[in-house]
XYZ file of C-alpha atoms in Angstrom:
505
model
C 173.758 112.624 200.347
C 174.381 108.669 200.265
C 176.058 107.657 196.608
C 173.295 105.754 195.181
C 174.685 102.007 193.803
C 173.377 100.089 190.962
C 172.848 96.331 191.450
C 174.534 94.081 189.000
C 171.521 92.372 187.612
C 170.832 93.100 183.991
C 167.758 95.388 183.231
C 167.104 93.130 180.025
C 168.031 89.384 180.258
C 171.045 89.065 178.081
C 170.677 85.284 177.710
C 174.313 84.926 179.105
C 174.375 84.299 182.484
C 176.059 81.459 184.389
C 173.038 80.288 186.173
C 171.051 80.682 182.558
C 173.873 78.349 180.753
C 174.159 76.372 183.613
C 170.171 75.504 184.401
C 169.953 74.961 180.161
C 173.392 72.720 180.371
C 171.167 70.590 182.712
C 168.164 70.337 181.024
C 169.456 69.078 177.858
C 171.729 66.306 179.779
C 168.125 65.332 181.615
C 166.506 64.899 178.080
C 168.807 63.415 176.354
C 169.382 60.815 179.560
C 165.493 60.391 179.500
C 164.886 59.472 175.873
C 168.298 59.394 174.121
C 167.967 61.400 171.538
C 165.779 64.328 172.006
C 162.866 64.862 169.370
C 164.149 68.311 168.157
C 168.046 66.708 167.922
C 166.179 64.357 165.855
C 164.160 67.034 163.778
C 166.447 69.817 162.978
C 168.016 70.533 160.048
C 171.412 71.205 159.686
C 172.222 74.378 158.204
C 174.114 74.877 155.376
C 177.497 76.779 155.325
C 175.246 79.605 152.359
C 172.854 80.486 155.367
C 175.297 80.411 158.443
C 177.632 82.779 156.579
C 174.559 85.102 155.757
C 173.486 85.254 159.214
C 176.570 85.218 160.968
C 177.556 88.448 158.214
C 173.558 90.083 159.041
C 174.674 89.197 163.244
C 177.717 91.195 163.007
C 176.163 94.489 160.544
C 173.353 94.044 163.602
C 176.200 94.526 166.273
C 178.024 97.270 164.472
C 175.525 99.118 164.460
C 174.552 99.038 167.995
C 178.319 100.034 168.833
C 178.469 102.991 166.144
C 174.756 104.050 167.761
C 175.737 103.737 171.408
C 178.995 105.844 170.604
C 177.335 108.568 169.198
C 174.709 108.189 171.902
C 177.752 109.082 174.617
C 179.367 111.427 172.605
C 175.735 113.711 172.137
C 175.067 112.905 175.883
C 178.826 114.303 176.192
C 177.754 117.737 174.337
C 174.933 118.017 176.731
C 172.000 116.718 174.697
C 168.817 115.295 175.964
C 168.626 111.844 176.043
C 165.640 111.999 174.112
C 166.877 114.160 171.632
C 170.414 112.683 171.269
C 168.443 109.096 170.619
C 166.455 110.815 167.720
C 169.055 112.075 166.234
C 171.642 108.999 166.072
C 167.957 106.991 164.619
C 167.643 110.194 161.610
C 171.446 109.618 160.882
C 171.370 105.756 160.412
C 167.841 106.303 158.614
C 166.089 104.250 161.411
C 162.802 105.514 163.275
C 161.190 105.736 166.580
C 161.760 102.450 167.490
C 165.521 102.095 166.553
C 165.580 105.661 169.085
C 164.220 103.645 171.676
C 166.356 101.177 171.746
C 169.395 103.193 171.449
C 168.681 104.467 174.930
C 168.169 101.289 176.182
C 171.235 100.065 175.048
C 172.899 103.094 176.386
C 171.695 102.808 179.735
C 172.518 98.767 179.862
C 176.494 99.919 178.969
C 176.618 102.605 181.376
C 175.132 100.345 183.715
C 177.037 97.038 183.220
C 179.617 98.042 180.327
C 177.267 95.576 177.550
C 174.559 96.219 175.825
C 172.150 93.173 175.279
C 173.025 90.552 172.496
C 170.843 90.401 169.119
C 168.701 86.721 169.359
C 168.139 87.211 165.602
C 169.485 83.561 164.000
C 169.384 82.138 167.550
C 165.587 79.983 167.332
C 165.406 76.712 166.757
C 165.709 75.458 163.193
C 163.876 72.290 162.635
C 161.479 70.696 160.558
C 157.822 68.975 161.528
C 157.416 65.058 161.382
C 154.831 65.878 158.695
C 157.344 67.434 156.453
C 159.191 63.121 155.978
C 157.584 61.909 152.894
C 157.701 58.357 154.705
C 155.601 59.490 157.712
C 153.016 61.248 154.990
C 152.493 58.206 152.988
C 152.242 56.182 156.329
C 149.763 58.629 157.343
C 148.177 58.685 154.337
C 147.598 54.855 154.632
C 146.228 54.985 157.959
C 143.574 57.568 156.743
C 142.041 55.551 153.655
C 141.993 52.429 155.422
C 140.094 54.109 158.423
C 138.303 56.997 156.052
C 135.171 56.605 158.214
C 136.704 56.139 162.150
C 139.649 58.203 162.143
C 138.874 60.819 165.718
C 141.788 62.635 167.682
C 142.917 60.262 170.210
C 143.178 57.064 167.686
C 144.878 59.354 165.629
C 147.441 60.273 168.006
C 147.722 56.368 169.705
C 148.851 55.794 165.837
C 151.115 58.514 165.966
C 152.505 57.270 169.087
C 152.677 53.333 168.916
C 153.481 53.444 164.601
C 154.783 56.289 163.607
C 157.614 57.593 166.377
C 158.830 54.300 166.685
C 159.225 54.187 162.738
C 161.271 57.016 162.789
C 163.867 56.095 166.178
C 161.604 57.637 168.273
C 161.035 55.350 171.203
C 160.554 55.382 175.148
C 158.008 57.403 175.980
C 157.284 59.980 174.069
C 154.482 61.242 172.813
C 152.474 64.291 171.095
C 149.303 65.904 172.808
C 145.959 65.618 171.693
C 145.472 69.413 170.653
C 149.018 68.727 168.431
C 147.409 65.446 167.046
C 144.169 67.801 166.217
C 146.293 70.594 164.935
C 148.293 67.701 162.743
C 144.873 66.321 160.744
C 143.948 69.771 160.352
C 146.619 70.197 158.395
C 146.911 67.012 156.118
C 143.154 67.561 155.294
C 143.576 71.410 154.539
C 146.320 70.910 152.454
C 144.364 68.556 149.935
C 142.351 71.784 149.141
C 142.667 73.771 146.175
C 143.013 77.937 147.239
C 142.549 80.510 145.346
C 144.685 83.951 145.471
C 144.590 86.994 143.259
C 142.324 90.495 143.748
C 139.537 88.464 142.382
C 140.409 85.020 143.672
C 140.532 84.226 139.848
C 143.930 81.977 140.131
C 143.230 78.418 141.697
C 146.373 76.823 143.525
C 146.166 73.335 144.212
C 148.366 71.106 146.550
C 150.829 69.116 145.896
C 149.376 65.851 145.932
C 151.123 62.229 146.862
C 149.960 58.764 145.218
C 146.855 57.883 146.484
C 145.908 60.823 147.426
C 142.932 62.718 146.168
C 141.925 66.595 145.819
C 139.228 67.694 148.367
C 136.477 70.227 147.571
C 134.720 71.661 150.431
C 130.928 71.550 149.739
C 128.847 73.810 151.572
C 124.856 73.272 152.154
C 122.473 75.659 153.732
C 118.581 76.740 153.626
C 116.737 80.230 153.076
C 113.445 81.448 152.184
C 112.279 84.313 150.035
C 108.863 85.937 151.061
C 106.490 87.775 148.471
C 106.959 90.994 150.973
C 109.808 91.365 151.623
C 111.121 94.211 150.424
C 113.372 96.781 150.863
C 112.885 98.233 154.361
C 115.171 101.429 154.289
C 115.089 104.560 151.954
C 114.181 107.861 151.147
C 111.601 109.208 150.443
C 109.123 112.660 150.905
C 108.813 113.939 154.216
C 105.304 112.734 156.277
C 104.834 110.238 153.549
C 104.690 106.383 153.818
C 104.864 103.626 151.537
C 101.623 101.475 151.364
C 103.117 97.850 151.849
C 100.988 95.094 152.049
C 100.417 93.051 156.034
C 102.543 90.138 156.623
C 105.076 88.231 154.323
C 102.475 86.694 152.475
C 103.845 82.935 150.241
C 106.921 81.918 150.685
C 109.773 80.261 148.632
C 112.111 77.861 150.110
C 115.438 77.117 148.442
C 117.989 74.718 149.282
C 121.637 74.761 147.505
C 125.089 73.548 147.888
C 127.988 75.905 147.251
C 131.949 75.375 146.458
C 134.507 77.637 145.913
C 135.820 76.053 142.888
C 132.487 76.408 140.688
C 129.986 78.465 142.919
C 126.619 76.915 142.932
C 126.831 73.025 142.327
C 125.301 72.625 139.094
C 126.504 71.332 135.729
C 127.936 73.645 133.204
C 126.757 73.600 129.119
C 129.270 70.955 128.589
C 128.704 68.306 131.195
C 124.973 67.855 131.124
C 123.605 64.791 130.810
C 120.187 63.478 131.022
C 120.392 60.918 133.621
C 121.579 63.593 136.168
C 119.785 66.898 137.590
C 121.309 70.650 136.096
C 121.671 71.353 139.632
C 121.677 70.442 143.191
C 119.237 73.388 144.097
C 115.625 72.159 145.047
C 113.039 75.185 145.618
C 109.523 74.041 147.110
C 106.628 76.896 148.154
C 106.093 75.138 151.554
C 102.849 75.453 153.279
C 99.708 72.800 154.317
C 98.263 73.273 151.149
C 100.873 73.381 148.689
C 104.443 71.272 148.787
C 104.359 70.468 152.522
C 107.420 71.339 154.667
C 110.762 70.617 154.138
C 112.233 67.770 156.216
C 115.590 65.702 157.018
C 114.380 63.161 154.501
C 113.673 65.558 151.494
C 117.384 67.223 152.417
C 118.827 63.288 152.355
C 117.379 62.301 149.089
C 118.421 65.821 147.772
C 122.243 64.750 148.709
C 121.489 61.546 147.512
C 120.305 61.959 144.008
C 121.321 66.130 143.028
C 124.411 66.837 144.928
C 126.852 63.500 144.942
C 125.739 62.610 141.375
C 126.609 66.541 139.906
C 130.266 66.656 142.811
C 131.065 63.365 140.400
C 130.278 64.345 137.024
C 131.853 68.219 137.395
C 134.837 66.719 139.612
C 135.147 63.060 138.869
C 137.825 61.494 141.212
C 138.149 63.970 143.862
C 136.783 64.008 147.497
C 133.734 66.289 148.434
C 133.773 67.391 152.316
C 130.188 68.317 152.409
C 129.071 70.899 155.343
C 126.358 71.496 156.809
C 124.966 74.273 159.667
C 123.320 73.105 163.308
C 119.677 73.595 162.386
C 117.066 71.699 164.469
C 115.848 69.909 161.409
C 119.590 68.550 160.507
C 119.675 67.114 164.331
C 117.102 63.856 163.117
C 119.284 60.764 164.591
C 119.060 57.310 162.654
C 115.823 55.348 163.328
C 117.694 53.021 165.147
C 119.563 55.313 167.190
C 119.837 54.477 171.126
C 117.532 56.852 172.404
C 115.833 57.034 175.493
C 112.596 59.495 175.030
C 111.839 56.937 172.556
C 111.385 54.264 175.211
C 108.660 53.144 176.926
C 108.744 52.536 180.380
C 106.721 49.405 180.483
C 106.069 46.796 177.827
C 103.675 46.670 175.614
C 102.385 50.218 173.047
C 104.446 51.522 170.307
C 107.978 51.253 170.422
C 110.928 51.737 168.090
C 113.289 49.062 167.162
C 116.801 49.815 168.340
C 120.410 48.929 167.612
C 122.098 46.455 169.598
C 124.630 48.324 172.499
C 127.351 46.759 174.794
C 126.716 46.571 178.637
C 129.594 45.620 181.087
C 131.405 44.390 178.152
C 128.903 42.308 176.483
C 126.976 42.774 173.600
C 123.286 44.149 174.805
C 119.946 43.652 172.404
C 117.544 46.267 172.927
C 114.751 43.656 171.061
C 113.639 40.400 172.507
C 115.150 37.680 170.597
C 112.778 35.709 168.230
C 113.376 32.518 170.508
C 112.609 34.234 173.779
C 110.587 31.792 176.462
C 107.487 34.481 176.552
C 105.727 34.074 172.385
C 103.906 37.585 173.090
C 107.933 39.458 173.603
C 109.841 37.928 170.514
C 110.675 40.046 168.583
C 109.847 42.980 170.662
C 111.595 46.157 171.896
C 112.376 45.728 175.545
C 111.453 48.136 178.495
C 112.939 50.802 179.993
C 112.033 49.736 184.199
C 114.826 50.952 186.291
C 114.973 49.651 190.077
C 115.287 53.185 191.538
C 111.662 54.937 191.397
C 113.132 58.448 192.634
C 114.553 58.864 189.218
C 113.705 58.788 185.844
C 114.063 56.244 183.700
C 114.891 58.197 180.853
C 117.674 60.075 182.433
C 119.563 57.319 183.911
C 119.516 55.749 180.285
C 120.263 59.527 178.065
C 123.495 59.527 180.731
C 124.995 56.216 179.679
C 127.743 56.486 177.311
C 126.636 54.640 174.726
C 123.599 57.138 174.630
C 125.958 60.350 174.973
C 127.697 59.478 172.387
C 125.327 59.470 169.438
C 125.188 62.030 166.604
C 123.629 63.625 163.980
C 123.270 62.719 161.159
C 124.416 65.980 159.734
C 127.021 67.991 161.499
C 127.941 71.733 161.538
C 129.992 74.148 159.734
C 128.880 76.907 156.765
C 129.880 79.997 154.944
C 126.911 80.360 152.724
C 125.087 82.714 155.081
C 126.961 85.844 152.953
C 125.864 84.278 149.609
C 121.918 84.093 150.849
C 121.966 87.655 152.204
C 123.436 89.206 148.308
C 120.832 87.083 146.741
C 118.322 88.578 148.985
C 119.412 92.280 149.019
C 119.026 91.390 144.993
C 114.984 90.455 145.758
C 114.832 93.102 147.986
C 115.274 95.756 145.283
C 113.285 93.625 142.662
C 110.120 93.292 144.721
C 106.851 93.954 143.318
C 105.002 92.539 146.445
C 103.369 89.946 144.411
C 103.202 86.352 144.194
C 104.286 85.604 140.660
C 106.639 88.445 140.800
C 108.568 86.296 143.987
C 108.859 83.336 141.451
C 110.402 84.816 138.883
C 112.709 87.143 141.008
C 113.776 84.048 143.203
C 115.841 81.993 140.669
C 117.378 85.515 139.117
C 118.420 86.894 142.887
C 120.090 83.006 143.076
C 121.905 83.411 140.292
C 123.154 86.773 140.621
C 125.975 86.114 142.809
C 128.743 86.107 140.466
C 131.627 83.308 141.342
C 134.681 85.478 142.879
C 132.076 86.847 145.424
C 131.422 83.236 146.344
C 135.253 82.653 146.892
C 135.202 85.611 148.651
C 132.737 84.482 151.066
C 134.487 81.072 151.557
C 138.027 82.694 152.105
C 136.625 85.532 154.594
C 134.867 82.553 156.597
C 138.081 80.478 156.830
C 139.453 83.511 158.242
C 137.649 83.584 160.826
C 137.838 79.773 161.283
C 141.573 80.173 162.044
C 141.010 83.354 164.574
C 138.694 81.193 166.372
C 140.820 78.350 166.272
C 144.142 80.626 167.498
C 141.572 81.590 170.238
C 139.871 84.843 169.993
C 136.962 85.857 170.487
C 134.285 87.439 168.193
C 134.921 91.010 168.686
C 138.734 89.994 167.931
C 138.633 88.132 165.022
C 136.334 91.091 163.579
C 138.956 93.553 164.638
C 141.633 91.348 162.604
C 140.274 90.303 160.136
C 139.221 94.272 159.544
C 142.356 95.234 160.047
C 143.696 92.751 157.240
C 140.890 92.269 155.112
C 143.908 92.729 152.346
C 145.962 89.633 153.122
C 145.261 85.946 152.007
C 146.072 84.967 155.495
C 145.454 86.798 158.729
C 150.005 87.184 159.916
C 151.179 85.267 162.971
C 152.245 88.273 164.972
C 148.932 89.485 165.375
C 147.656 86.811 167.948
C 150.059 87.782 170.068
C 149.192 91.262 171.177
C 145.648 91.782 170.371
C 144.086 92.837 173.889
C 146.562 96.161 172.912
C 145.496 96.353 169.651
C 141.796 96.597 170.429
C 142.175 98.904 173.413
């Protein structure tokens, strides 16, 4: 029988090899030739002589341990123990576990294999600190935000980053951040002006740490429901071959609109802080229909901003920010009335058009209205046409695919958490229904109120948990595995991104 041979390459990479040292050697010498000093040279902090003791002592415990393990391994294997059973045994003596027994027969093969056993990495990451962690950079950050409060998007945020703030800091050549780190940066100066709140109720608020200038920001969340005379509970027991008599349809309606925060619940003044020239509350409740408060609207939801919600965020938290929120209805989608649109545009002159902004066009500033000086007295003043020169397509598409037209918004964009508080105000209806009319009006406001204020901050820390899943990429039926799985922790851990196809199998 031929004498099998083992090859010399490593099983496990043991980070030690000549063409590893050798390739890294190179790398750094390329870097540091290419932009001087390299940005983690620049960033890392040096440690101190307390923590390079402890893990150069926790290193060497680590390595004496895999020697005393991998002798008693060989001496067991010596006795004629199974490898399996030898491992377990070595793992009960040093009060490890499974896992320990694993690796002692992995390190036991390695040294009977190439006479080493691979090297702990446990100390060996880099050490450094982010750019955002200089107080210099965070005030010149900070600067940059207030004075552009209003335009601030990722890639002028990261041009500032790039042309200001490396430079600042001896930084120079050409290097730059990405735009997914310059996303992931704002993310975190914004999130870190908000209060949290921690405990088994979420009864202890935490705020930030706060530089001068800066101001606390309270998310303010805004959505719509509506509570129907009929609607009651639809599951229960009861006698067998027996129904309930309910009454057809849903019959009148309530609508309700509210804003939410986790710092108060419902945004309303408190006993102490009302005042006469202000609403109690943001809440607005209308019973919509033809003949009774008409429907609700963009403009209703506008002046309800205008004159409940800012007015009561300022008197209950006078000189913070509030980051109001707001889902993707169809109703919140209403551009500005003189928003460059094109099914707004007539083809031809003359009927009913809308007066638009003024756009730029190759550069140059475009009117969409005649001027009041123009040659022809029946145009001044007038929108202009929409003619195009190609009659195989339509007008309004080759004007909704300009840029200027692409990029217009909403005027209310999308994100929400208040879903959960509009379903435990309705299981409250639910089970106070009397199928009547008058009995929906006074039950509304009650099942509203019910909702005491740690559920709320409940609510708003499950839904930034699932914010961050989606954000760390997974999908739904991930994040509800996770955040299942750790429905205990303020924070869903780090390590659990990283092997969650396994996880869920």
């Amino acid at each position: 029988m031929e004498t099998l041979k083992f090859s010399k390459r490593p099983l496990v990479n043991l980070g030690n090899s000549r063409t590893t040292k050798y390739r890294r050697k190179i790398k750094a010498l390329e870097n540091q030739k290419k932009n001087g000093q390299t940005l983690i040279q620049l960033l890392s902090k040096e440690k101190s002589q307390e923590t390079s003791d402890s893990e150069e002592t926790q290193n060497n415990d680590e390595e004496i341990n895999k020697e005393n393990a991998n002798k008693s391994m060989k001496y067991l294997l010596s006795k004629g123990h199974a490898k399996l059973k030898a491992s377990q045994t070595v793992a009960e003596l040093l009060n490890r576990g499974v896992w320990f027994a694993r690796c002692v027969r992995s390190w036991a093969k390695a040294f009977k294999n190439y006479d080493d056993v691979p090297k702990s990495n446990r100390g060996q990451h880099f050490k450094g600190s982010s750019i955002l962690n200089d107080e210099d950079v965070q005030l010149k950050i900070s600067l940059y935000l207030q004075q552009h409060k209003f335009d601030v998007t990722v890639n002028s945020f990261r041009d500032f980053i790039c042309e200001e703030i490396l430079p600042s800091i001896g930084i120079e050549n050409k290097t730059t951040i990405s735009k997914s780190t310059a996303n992931r940066w704002l993310k975190k100066i914004y999130q870190k002006l908000m209060p949290k709140f921690i405990g088994e109720e979420c009864e202890t608020q935490i705020n930030p740490e706060l530089m001068d200038g800066e101001r606390l920001h309270i998310l303010v969340t805004h959505d719509e429901t509506t509570f129907q005379s009929n609607d009651g509970q639809k599951s229960g027991w009861r006698p067998k071959n027996e129904q309930p008599l309910r009454k057809k349809g849903q019959d009148q309606s309530i609508h309700v609109s509210d804003f939410l925060t986790d710092t108060i619940g419902r945004l309303k003044l408190n006993e102490d802080d009302i005042d006469d020239t202000i609403p109690h509350e943001a809440r607005v409740i209308i019973n919509p229909g033809k003949n009774f408060d008409g429907w609700w609207n963009i403009d209703q939801l506008i002046d309800q901003i205008k004159t409940r919600a800012i007015p009561i965020f300022e008197k209950i938290h006078p000189g913070m920010i509030a980051v109001f929120a707001f889902d993707n209805s169809s109703s919140h989608a209403k551009l500005a009335d003189d928003t460059l649109n094109a099914a707004n545009m007539n083809l031809n002159p003359g009927g009913k058009q809308p007066i638009m902004r003024d756009t730029i066009f190759n550069g140059q500033i475009q009117s969409m209205v005649f001027p009041n000086d123009y040659p022809d007295k029946n145009l001044r003043g007038k929108p202009k046409e929409a003619s195009v020169e190609n009659p195989r397509c339509c007008a309004r598409h080759v004007l909704a695919t300009q840029e200027d037209f692409l990029n217009q918004k909403p005027i209310l964009q999308e994100l929400n958490y208040i879903e959960m508080y509009w379903g435990a105000a309705k299981r409250y209806a639910r089970q106070h229904c009397d199928y009547t009319w008058k009995g929906l009006q006074e039950t509304a406001p009650r099942a509203l109120d019910s909702v005491p204020l740690n559920h709320i901050r409940k609510y708003a820390r499950k839904s930034a948990n699932f914010m961050e899943c989606y954000r760390k990429g997974l999908t739904g039926v991930q994040a509800d595995y996770v955040l299942k799985k750790y429905k205990s922790h303020r924070a869903v851990p780090d390590f659990i991104f990283e092997n969650i196809e396994e996880l869920i199998k």
